[in-house]
Coordinates of C-alpha atoms and ligand atoms in Angstrom, one line a residue:
X1 CA -13.3 -4.9 -6.0
X2 CA -15.0 -2.4 -8.3
X3 CA -13.1 -0.1 -10.6
X4 CA -15.6 2.7 -9.9
X5 CA -14.5 2.8 -6.2
X6 CA -10.9 3.4 -7.1
X7 CA -8.8 6.4 -8.0
X8 CA -5.6 7.2 -9.9
X9 CA -4.0 10.5 -8.8
X10 CA -2.7 12.9 -11.3
X11 CA 0.2 15.0 -10.0
X12 CA 1.8 17.8 -12.1
X13 CA 5.3 18.9 -11.5
X14 CA 6.5 22.5 -11.8
X15 CA 8.5 25.0 -9.8
X16 CA 7.8 28.6 -8.6
X17 CA 10.6 30.1 -10.8
X18 CA 8.2 31.3 -13.5
X19 CA 5.8 33.2 -11.2
X20 CA 2.1 33.2 -10.2
X21 CA 0.7 33.4 -13.7
X22 CA 2.6 30.2 -14.7
X23 CA 1.1 28.3 -11.6
X24 CA -2.4 29.4 -12.6
X25 CA -1.9 28.2 -16.2
X26 CA -0.3 24.9 -15.2
X27 CA -3.2 24.1 -12.9
X28 CA -5.8 25.1 -15.6
X29 CA -4.0 22.9 -18.2
X30 CA -3.7 20.0 -15.8
X31 CA -7.4 20.2 -14.9
X32 CA -8.3 20.2 -18.6
X33 CA -6.1 17.2 -19.3
X34 CA -7.6 15.2 -16.4
X35 CA -11.1 16.2 -17.6
X36 CA -10.2 15.0 -21.1
X37 CA -8.9 11.7 -19.8
X38 CA -12.0 11.0 -17.8
X39 CA -14.3 12.1 -20.6
X40 CA -12.7 9.7 -23.1
X41 CA -14.8 6.9 -21.6
X42 CA -12.0 4.4 -22.1
X43 CA -10.3 4.6 -18.7
X44 CA -11.8 2.1 -16.2
X45 CA -10.6 4.1 -13.2
X46 CA -11.2 7.8 -12.7
X47 CA -8.3 10.2 -12.7
X48 CA -8.2 12.8 -9.9
X49 CA -6.1 15.9 -10.2
X50 CA -4.2 16.4 -6.9
X51 CA -2.7 19.7 -7.8
X52 CA 0.7 21.0 -8.9
X53 CA 3.7 20.3 -6.7
X54 CA 6.4 22.9 -6.6
X55 CA 8.7 21.7 -3.8
X56 CA 10.1 18.7 -2.0
X57 CA 7.7 19.2 0.9
X58 CA 4.7 19.2 -1.5
X59 CA 5.8 16.1 -3.3
X60 CA 6.4 14.2 0.0
X61 CA 3.0 15.2 1.3
X62 CA 1.1 14.1 -1.9
X63 CA 3.0 10.8 -2.2
X64 CA 2.5 10.0 1.5
X65 CA -1.3 10.7 1.2
X66 CA -1.3 8.4 -1.8
X67 CA 0.4 5.6 0.2
X68 CA -2.2 5.9 2.9
X69 CA -5.4 6.3 0.8
X70 CA -6.9 2.8 0.0
X71 CA -8.9 4.3 -2.9
X72 CA -5.7 5.4 -4.6
X73 CA -4.1 2.6 -6.7
X74 CA -1.4 4.6 -8.4
X75 CA -0.1 8.0 -9.4
X76 CA 0.4 9.6 -12.9
X77 CA 3.1 12.2 -12.9
X78 CA 3.6 14.9 -15.6
X79 CA 6.1 17.8 -15.6
X80 CA 4.4 20.8 -17.3
X81 CA 7.5 23.0 -16.8
X82 CA 10.9 22.2 -15.6
X83 CA 10.7 20.6 -12.2
X84 CA 14.1 20.1 -10.8
X85 CA 14.1 16.5 -9.8
X86 CA 16.0 16.7 -6.5
X87 CA 12.6 17.8 -5.2
X88 CA 11.2 14.4 -6.1
X89 CA 13.7 12.3 -4.3
X90 CA 12.2 12.1 -0.8
X91 CA 8.7 11.5 -2.1
X92 CA 9.7 8.8 -4.6
X93 CA 11.8 7.1 -1.9
X94 CA 8.8 6.6 0.3
X95 CA 6.2 6.0 -2.5
X96 CA 5.0 2.4 -2.5
X97 CA 2.3 2.2 -5.2
X98 CA 2.4 1.9 -9.0
X99 CA 3.8 4.9 -11.0
X100 CA 3.0 6.0 -14.5
X101 CA 5.0 8.8 -16.1
X102 CA 2.9 10.5 -18.7
X103 CA 5.2 12.3 -21.1
X104 CA 2.8 14.6 -22.8
X105 CA 2.2 18.3 -23.2
X106 CA -0.9 20.5 -23.1
X107 CA -0.8 21.7 -26.6
X108 CA -0.8 19.2 -29.5
X109 CA 0.9 21.3 -32.1
X110 CA 3.5 24.1 -32.0
X111 CA 1.6 27.4 -32.6
X112 CA 4.1 28.4 -35.3
X113 CA 3.0 32.0 -35.8
X114 CA 2.5 32.8 -32.1
X115 CA 5.2 30.9 -30.3
X116 CA 7.5 33.2 -28.2
X117 CA 9.8 32.7 -25.2
X118 CA 7.0 32.9 -22.6
X119 CA 5.1 30.1 -24.4
X120 CA 8.3 27.9 -24.6
X121 CA 9.1 28.5 -20.9
X122 CA 5.6 27.4 -19.9
X123 CA 5.4 24.4 -22.2
X124 CA 8.6 22.5 -21.7
X125 CA 7.6 19.0 -20.8
X126 CA 10.0 17.7 -23.4
X127 CA 12.9 18.6 -21.1
X128 CA 11.1 18.8 -17.8
X129 CA 10.0 15.1 -18.1
X130 CA 13.6 14.1 -19.0
X131 CA 14.9 15.7 -15.7
X132 CA 12.2 13.8 -13.8
X133 CA 12.8 10.5 -15.6
X134 CA 16.5 10.7 -14.8
X135 CA 15.9 10.7 -11.1
X136 CA 13.4 7.8 -11.3
X137 CA 15.9 5.8 -13.3
X138 CA 18.7 6.8 -10.9
X139 CA 16.6 5.5 -8.0
X140 CA 16.0 2.2 -10.0
X141 CA 12.3 2.6 -9.6
X142 CA 10.1 0.7 -12.1
X143 CA 7.4 2.8 -13.8
X144 CA 5.5 2.9 -17.0
X145 CA 6.5 5.7 -19.4
X146 CA 3.7 6.7 -21.8
X147 CA 4.6 9.1 -24.6
X148 CA 2.2 11.1 -26.7
X149 CA -0.6 13.7 -26.7
X150 CA -3.1 13.1 -23.9
X151 CA -6.0 13.2 -26.3
X152 CA -4.6 10.4 -28.4
X153 CA -6.6 7.2 -28.1
X154 CA -3.4 5.2 -28.2
X155 CA -2.0 7.1 -25.3
X156 CA -5.3 6.6 -23.3
X157 CA -5.3 2.9 -24.1
X158 CA -1.9 2.5 -22.5
X159 CA -3.0 4.4 -19.4
X160 CA -6.1 2.1 -19.3
X161 CA -4.0 -1.0 -19.4
X162 CA -1.8 0.3 -16.6
X163 CA -4.9 1.3 -14.5
X164 CA -6.3 -2.2 -14.9
X165 CA -3.0 -3.7 -13.8
X166 CA -2.7 -1.3 -10.9
X167 CA -6.2 -2.2 -9.7
X168 CA -5.3 -5.9 -10.0
X169 CA -2.1 -5.2 -8.0
X170 CA -4.0 -3.4 -5.3
X171 CA -6.5 -6.4 -5.3
X172 CA -3.6 -8.9 -4.8
X173 CA -2.1 -7.1 -1.7
X174 CA -3.1 -9.3 1.2
X175 CA -5.2 -11.6 -1.1
X176 CA -6.3 -14.6 0.9
X177 CA -5.8 -17.8 -0.9
X178 CA -7.7 -20.7 0.7
X179 CA -5.9 -24.0 0.3
X180 CA -7.8 -27.2 0.9
X181 CA -5.0 -29.6 1.7
X182 CA -1.4 -29.1 0.5
X183 CA 0.3 -29.2 -2.9
X184 CA 0.0 -32.6 -4.5
X185 CA 2.7 -34.8 -3.0
X186 CA 6.0 -34.8 -4.8
X187 CA 5.0 -32.1 -7.3
X188 CA 7.8 -29.4 -7.6
X189 CA 6.6 -26.6 -9.9
X190 CA 3.4 -25.8 -8.0
X191 CA 5.4 -25.3 -4.8
X192 CA 7.4 -22.3 -3.7
X193 CA 8.3 -19.8 -1.0
X194 CA 5.1 -18.6 0.6
X195 CA 6.8 -16.0 2.7
X196 CA 8.6 -14.4 -0.2
X197 CA 5.3 -14.6 -2.2
X198 CA 3.6 -12.6 0.5
X199 CA 6.4 -10.1 0.8
X200 CA 6.8 -9.6 -2.9
X201 CA 3.4 -10.3 -4.5
X202 CA 1.0 -9.8 -1.6
X203 CA -0.3 -13.5 -1.6
X204 CA -1.5 -14.7 1.8
X205 CA -2.0 -18.5 2.0
X206 CA -4.3 -20.0 4.5
X207 CA -4.6 -23.8 5.0
X208 CA -7.9 -25.5 5.7
X209 CA -8.7 -29.2 6.1
X210 CA -11.5 -30.4 3.8
X211 CA -13.5 -31.1 7.1
X212 CA -13.8 -27.3 7.5
X213 CA -15.6 -27.3 4.1
X214 CA -17.7 -30.3 5.0
X215 CA -19.1 -28.4 8.0
X216 CA -20.4 -25.8 5.5
X217 CA -21.7 -28.5 3.3
X218 CA -23.7 -30.0 6.1
X219 CA -25.7 -26.7 6.4
X220 CA -26.7 -26.6 2.7
X221 CA -30.5 -27.3 2.5
X222 CA -32.4 -29.3 -0.2
X223 CA -34.1 -26.0 -1.1
X224 CA -30.7 -24.4 -1.7
X225 CA -29.8 -27.3 -4.0
X226 CA -33.1 -27.1 -5.9
X227 CA -32.5 -23.4 -6.6
X228 CA -29.0 -23.9 -7.9
X229 CA -29.9 -26.9 -10.1
X230 CA -32.7 -24.8 -11.6
X231 CA -30.0 -22.2 -12.5
X232 CA -27.9 -25.0 -14.1
X233 CA -31.0 -26.1 -16.1
X234 CA -31.3 -22.5 -17.5
X235 CA -27.6 -22.1 -18.4
X236 CA -26.5 -25.5 -19.6
X237 CA -27.5 -28.4 -21.9
X238 CA -28.0 -31.4 -19.6
X239 CA -26.8 -34.8 -20.8
X240 CA -29.8 -37.2 -20.8
X241 CA -28.5 -39.2 -17.9
X242 CA -28.2 -35.9 -15.8
X243 CA -31.8 -34.8 -16.2
X244 CA -34.2 -34.9 -13.3
X245 CA -35.2 -38.6 -12.7
X246 CA -32.2 -40.0 -14.6
X247 CA -29.4 -42.0 -13.0
X248 CA -26.8 -39.2 -12.6
X249 CA -29.1 -36.4 -11.5
X250 CA -28.2 -37.2 -7.9
X251 CA -24.5 -36.4 -8.7
X252 CA -25.5 -33.1 -10.2
X253 CA -27.3 -32.3 -7.0
X254 CA -24.2 -33.3 -5.0
X255 CA -22.1 -31.0 -7.2
X256 CA -24.5 -28.1 -6.5
X257 CA -24.3 -28.8 -2.8
X258 CA -20.5 -28.6 -2.9
X259 CA -20.6 -25.4 -5.0
X260 CA -22.9 -23.7 -2.4
X261 CA -20.7 -24.8 0.4
X262 CA -17.5 -23.6 -1.3
X263 CA -18.9 -20.2 -2.2
X264 CA -20.1 -19.6 1.3
X265 CA -16.8 -20.8 2.7
X266 CA -14.8 -18.4 0.5
X267 CA -17.1 -15.5 1.4
X268 CA -16.8 -16.3 5.1
X269 CA -13.0 -16.2 4.9
X270 CA -12.9 -13.2 2.6
X271 CA -10.9 -15.3 0.1
X272 CA -10.3 -14.3 -3.5
X273 CA -8.6 -17.6 -4.7
X274 CA -8.5 -21.2 -3.6
X275 CA -6.9 -24.5 -4.4
X276 CA -8.2 -28.1 -4.2
X277 CA -6.4 -31.4 -4.2
X278 CA -8.0 -34.6 -5.5
X279 CA -6.1 -36.5 -2.8
X280 CA -7.9 -34.5 0.0
X281 CA -11.6 -35.0 -0.4
X282 CA -12.7 -36.7 2.8
X283 CA -16.4 -36.1 3.4
X284 CA -17.0 -34.8 -0.1
X285 CA -19.0 -36.9 -2.6
X286 CA -16.9 -35.9 -5.6
X287 CA -14.0 -33.7 -6.7
X288 CA -15.7 -30.3 -6.9
X289 CA -15.2 -29.7 -10.7
X290 CA -18.4 -27.9 -11.7
X291 CA -18.0 -25.7 -8.6
X292 CA -14.5 -24.7 -9.6
X293 CA -15.5 -24.0 -13.2
X294 CA -18.4 -21.7 -12.1
X295 CA -16.4 -19.9 -9.3
X296 CA -13.6 -19.1 -11.7
X297 CA -16.2 -17.5 -14.0
X298 CA -17.3 -15.4 -11.0
X299 CA -13.7 -14.1 -10.5
X300 CA -12.3 -16.5 -7.9
X301 CA -8.7 -17.6 -8.7
X302 CA -8.3 -21.3 -8.9
X303 CA -5.4 -23.7 -9.0
X304 CA -5.7 -27.5 -9.0
X305 CA -3.5 -29.8 -6.9
X306 CA -2.7 -27.1 -4.4
X307 CA -1.2 -24.7 -7.0
X308 CA -1.6 -21.5 -5.1
X309 CA 0.6 -19.4 -7.4
X310 CA -1.6 -20.1 -10.4
X311 CA -4.8 -19.6 -8.3
X312 CA -3.5 -16.1 -7.3
X313 CA -2.3 -15.2 -10.8
X314 CA -5.6 -16.3 -12.3
X315 CA -7.5 -14.0 -9.9
X316 CA -5.1 -11.1 -10.8
X317 CA -5.6 -11.7 -14.5
X318 CA -9.4 -11.9 -14.1
X319 CA -9.4 -8.5 -12.4
X320 CA -7.2 -7.0 -15.1
X321 CA -9.6 -8.3 -17.7
X322 CA -12.8 -7.3 -15.9
X323 CA -15.4 -6.0 -18.4
X324 CA -13.2 -6.7 -21.5
X325 CA -14.3 -9.1 -24.2
X326 CA -12.7 -12.6 -24.0
X327 CA -12.4 -14.8 -21.0
X328 CA -9.8 -16.1 -18.5
X329 CA -9.2 -19.6 -17.3
X330 CA -7.0 -22.1 -15.5
X331 CA -5.6 -24.6 -18.0
X332 CA -3.0 -27.4 -18.2
X333 CA -0.9 -28.7 -21.1
X334 CA -2.2 -32.2 -21.9
X335 CA -1.7 -33.8 -25.3
X336 CA 0.1 -32.8 -28.5
X337 CA -1.1 -32.9 -32.1
X338 CA 2.1 -33.0 -34.2
X339 CA 1.4 -31.5 -37.6
X340 CA 4.4 -29.4 -38.7
X341 CA 3.9 -25.7 -38.4
X342 CA 0.3 -26.4 -37.2
X343 CA 1.5 -28.6 -34.3
X344 CA -0.7 -27.8 -31.3
X345 CA -1.3 -28.5 -27.7
X346 CA -4.6 -29.8 -26.3
X347 CA -5.3 -27.8 -23.1
X348 CA -7.6 -29.1 -20.5
X349 CA -7.8 -30.4 -17.0
X350 CA -9.4 -33.2 -15.0
X351 CA -12.5 -31.0 -14.8
X352 CA -11.6 -27.4 -14.0
X353 CA -11.8 -25.1 -17.0
X354 CA -13.7 -21.8 -16.8
X355 CA -16.8 -21.5 -19.1
X356 CA -15.7 -17.9 -19.8
X357 CA -13.5 -19.1 -22.6
X358 CA -16.2 -20.6 -24.8
X359 CA -19.0 -19.1 -26.9
X360 CA -20.8 -22.5 -26.8
X361 CA -23.6 -23.3 -24.4
X362 CA -21.8 -25.8 -22.2
X363 CA -23.0 -29.4 -21.7
X364 CA -23.5 -30.6 -18.1
X365 CA -22.3 -34.2 -17.9
X366 CA -21.3 -36.7 -15.2
X367 CA -18.5 -39.3 -15.9
X368 CA -16.2 -41.4 -13.8
X369 CA -12.9 -39.7 -13.0
X370 CA -10.6 -42.7 -12.4
X371 CA -8.5 -40.7 -9.8
X372 CA -9.1 -39.7 -6.2
X373 CA -11.4 -42.7 -5.5
X374 CA -14.6 -40.7 -5.2
X375 CA -18.1 -40.8 -6.9
X376 CA -18.5 -39.6 -10.5
X377 CA -18.1 -35.8 -10.7
X378 CA -20.3 -33.4 -12.7
X379 CA -18.6 -31.0 -15.1
X380 CA -19.2 -28.5 -17.9
X381 CA -18.0 -29.8 -21.3
X382 CA -17.2 -27.4 -24.1
X383 CA -14.5 -26.3 -26.5
X384 CA -12.8 -22.9 -26.3
X385 CA -13.4 -20.6 -29.3
X386 CA -10.6 -19.7 -31.8
X387 CA -8.6 -16.5 -30.9
X388 CA -5.4 -15.1 -29.7
X389 CA -4.5 -15.0 -26.0
X390 CA -1.7 -15.1 -23.4
X391 CA -0.7 -18.0 -21.2
X392 CA 1.1 -17.0 -18.1
X393 CA 2.7 -18.5 -15.0
X394 CA 4.9 -17.5 -12.1
X395 CA 7.5 -19.9 -10.9
X396 CA 9.9 -19.8 -7.9
X397 CA 13.5 -19.9 -9.2
X398 CA 14.9 -20.1 -5.7
X399 CA 16.3 -16.6 -5.6
X400 CA 13.4 -14.9 -7.3
X401 CA 10.0 -15.2 -8.9
X402 CA 9.9 -15.5 -12.7
X403 CA 6.9 -14.7 -14.8
X404 CA 6.7 -16.5 -18.1
X405 CA 4.3 -15.4 -20.8
X406 CA 3.6 -17.1 -24.1
X407 CA 1.4 -15.7 -26.8
X408 CA -0.8 -18.5 -28.1
X409 CA -3.2 -18.9 -31.0
X410 CA -6.3 -20.9 -30.1
X411 CA -7.6 -22.9 -33.1
X412 CA -10.7 -24.9 -33.8
X413 CA -10.2 -28.6 -33.0
X414 CA -9.3 -30.6 -36.2
X415 CA -12.3 -32.8 -35.6
X416 CA -15.0 -33.4 -33.0
X417 CA -14.0 -34.9 -29.6
X418 CA -17.1 -37.0 -28.9
X419 CA -15.4 -39.2 -26.2
X420 CA -13.5 -36.5 -24.3
X421 CA -15.7 -35.7 -21.3
X422 CA -14.0 -32.4 -20.3
X423 CA -13.7 -28.9 -21.5
X424 CA -10.7 -28.2 -23.7
X425 CA -8.8 -25.6 -25.9
X426 CA -6.5 -26.4 -28.7
X427 CA -3.6 -23.9 -29.2
X428 CA -0.5 -23.3 -31.1
X429 CA 2.1 -21.5 -28.9
X430 CA 4.0 -18.7 -30.7
X431 CA 6.2 -18.8 -32.7
X432 CA 5.4 -22.5 -33.1
X433 CA 5.2 -25.6 -31.0
X434 CA 8.9 -26.5 -31.5
X435 CA 10.3 -23.2 -30.3
X436 CA 7.4 -22.2 -28.0
X437 CA 7.4 -25.4 -25.9
X438 CA 11.2 -25.6 -25.9
X439 CA 11.5 -22.0 -24.6
X440 CA 8.8 -22.6 -22.0
X441 CA 10.7 -25.7 -20.7
X442 CA 14.1 -23.9 -20.7
X443 CA 12.5 -21.1 -18.6
X444 CA 11.2 -23.7 -16.1
X445 CA 7.5 -23.0 -16.8
X446 CA 4.6 -24.9 -15.2
X447 CA 2.3 -27.4 -16.7
X448 CA -0.5 -25.2 -15.3
X449 CA -1.2 -21.8 -16.8
X450 CA -3.4 -18.8 -16.3
X451 CA -4.8 -18.1 -19.8
X452 CA -6.7 -15.1 -21.1
X453 CA -8.1 -13.9 -24.4
X454 CA -8.7 -10.4 -23.0
X455 CA -5.1 -9.6 -22.1
X456 CA -2.0 -8.8 -24.1
X457 CA 1.7 -8.8 -23.2
X458 CA 1.5 -5.1 -22.2
X459 CA -0.7 -6.0 -19.1
X460 CA 1.7 -8.7 -17.9
X461 CA 4.8 -6.5 -18.6
X462 CA 3.2 -3.7 -16.5
X463 CA 2.4 -6.3 -13.8
X464 CA 6.0 -7.7 -13.7
X465 CA 7.3 -4.1 -13.5
X466 CA 5.0 -3.2 -10.6
X467 CA 5.8 -6.4 -8.7
X468 CA 9.5 -6.1 -9.5
X469 CA 9.8 -9.7 -10.8
X470 CA 11.5 -11.2 -13.7
X471 CA 9.5 -11.3 -17.0
X472 CA 10.3 -13.7 -19.8
X473 CA 8.2 -13.5 -22.9
X474 CA 7.9 -16.1 -25.7
X475 CA 6.3 -14.6 -28.8
X476 CA 6.4 -14.6 -32.6
X477 CA 10.0 -13.2 -32.5
X478 CA 11.5 -15.8 -30.1
X479 CA 14.5 -17.8 -31.2
X480 CA 16.0 -20.4 -28.9
X481 CA 19.5 -19.0 -29.2
X482 CA 18.5 -15.5 -28.1
X483 CA 16.2 -16.9 -25.5
X484 CA 19.0 -18.9 -23.8
X485 CA 21.1 -15.8 -23.8
X486 CA 18.3 -13.8 -22.1
X487 CA 18.0 -16.5 -19.4
X488 CA 21.7 -16.3 -18.7
X489 CA 21.8 -12.5 -18.6
X490 CA 18.8 -12.5 -16.3
X491 CA 20.5 -15.0 -14.0
X492 CA 23.4 -12.6 -13.6
X493 CA 21.2 -9.6 -13.3
X494 CA 19.1 -11.0 -10.5
X495 CA 22.1 -12.4 -8.6
X496 CA 23.7 -8.9 -8.7
X497 CA 20.5 -7.2 -8.0
X498 CA 19.9 -9.3 -4.9
X499 CA 23.5 -8.7 -3.7
X500 CA 23.1 -4.9 -4.1
X501 CA 19.8 -4.7 -2.1
Ligands
LIG1 MN1 -3.1 -30.3 -12.9

C-alpha cells in the first residue's frame, strides 16, 4: 500500500446552460486548481482531474468508473457554476467510495472594478455548491465538506487528512486479519460480530492454529537467525545477560526465530494484521513479544489476546499516519498515578508496545513473564516520549460499532522505573483522569487502545464518517453531564437509523 500508487479524482459540476465558452473556462480553471493542489507538495495522494460533468449520464459514468478503478480511493466534487443537483442523484446513489465536497472558487478575491454579470454567472460556487450539498444531505450520504480557497494551506491540510483516511479505508477493505487462537476466554470487549465487521468495516478474520505458525518456524535456519540477531545488535542496547555467550542469549535467538516465522506467515497469507493469545502457544518457546513490537513498527496491525478489532484499527491508523512524525502503537491501560489534576495512567502491555512511540534507543531484555507457562520472552524496553496524541477504539454495542476517541497528553514518568521490564507510556486523558476515564467507561471503551502521536481527531472523524459508524469523542471540553446526554441521543439515533434502513 503506497500513497504514490493511488489517485483521488476531481470532478467539477456545471451545466450547459451557459454555452461553450463557459465549458472551456470551467475546464481550464479546474485544471489549474488540480495542478495547484498537486504542486503544493502537502497532499500524499495525487489528484486527477476527470473533467466537468454537465448531465446525469456524465455523473453516473464518472462515479461508476471510480467505483471500479482500484487506484481511485475517493472523489472530490466542486460546482464551478450552478449544477442542478437532480443530475447527481443516480451517480451518488451508486457511488461507494469516500466523498469530499470542496467548497471553493477559482478566484480568491472579487475583482471589484471588473466584475460584471458574465463573471458572476461563471463564478457561482457559493450557490452551486449549496444546491449540490442539499442533494447529498437529502440522500443522507456522509462526506467531508471543506470550505476555503484552494490555494490556502489550511484547506489543503484538510484535504490531505481526508486523503490519508480514504487510503486507510481502501486498505482496510478485505483486510486479512490472522488470528492465532481465539479471543482470550471470557473476555467481552475484545469480541464482537465478525460478519458485521466485514460488511461494515471491511475486516476479514481468518483463524489459524499455532501449529500452522510452528510449521513456518521449523523452516527458519540458524543463518536466518544469525542475520536478524545482528540487526537487533545494531538497533538496540542489549542487557548484559542477553549478549552473545550470556545466559539469555538463547532466548533472544528464539525470539528472532519466531519473528522470522511470523513475518513469513503473514506475507504468505497476505495479512495486514494479526492477533496472538498467550493461552495458545503450543510449539513456541515464548510469547512472541519482540516480534509483535517490531512487526507493529513495520505497519502490521496487532491486538493481544485475540483482539482483532484493535489489530485492524491499529493497521488503519498506521496507514493514515504513514510518513508523518510521531508513532502509532497498541497499548493497554494498566496502573493509575493519582495526583489531582496531574493524575495519569501508566500504559503498557505484557510485552507488545511498538518502538515507534519512543525517541530512546530501546533496551533488549529477557525476563520471566509469569503467565502462559512458557520460557522467558525477549522484549524491547523503553519509555514513550512526551507529546499529545489520540487513543482510539472500536467496540461492538450489539446494534452498531462505536468508535471512541480520547485526546491524551503523554508526560514524562515522575521517576525512573528500574524494575519495570516492559515498554510504557504515562498519559493524562483529556480533560483530566476523573472525567476522561469516567466518560471512557460510560461509553463502554476497551482496556486496549490504538494510540498515535501523528493523528488528530479530524482523521478519526473522517474515518467514522466514511465507515458510517458512531463516533464519541472525549476531549478538553468534555463534561460528564453532556457526555451522558450524547450517549442517550446516539442510542435513539442509531435505533431509528437501523429501523429506517
Ligand atoms: Mn491485554
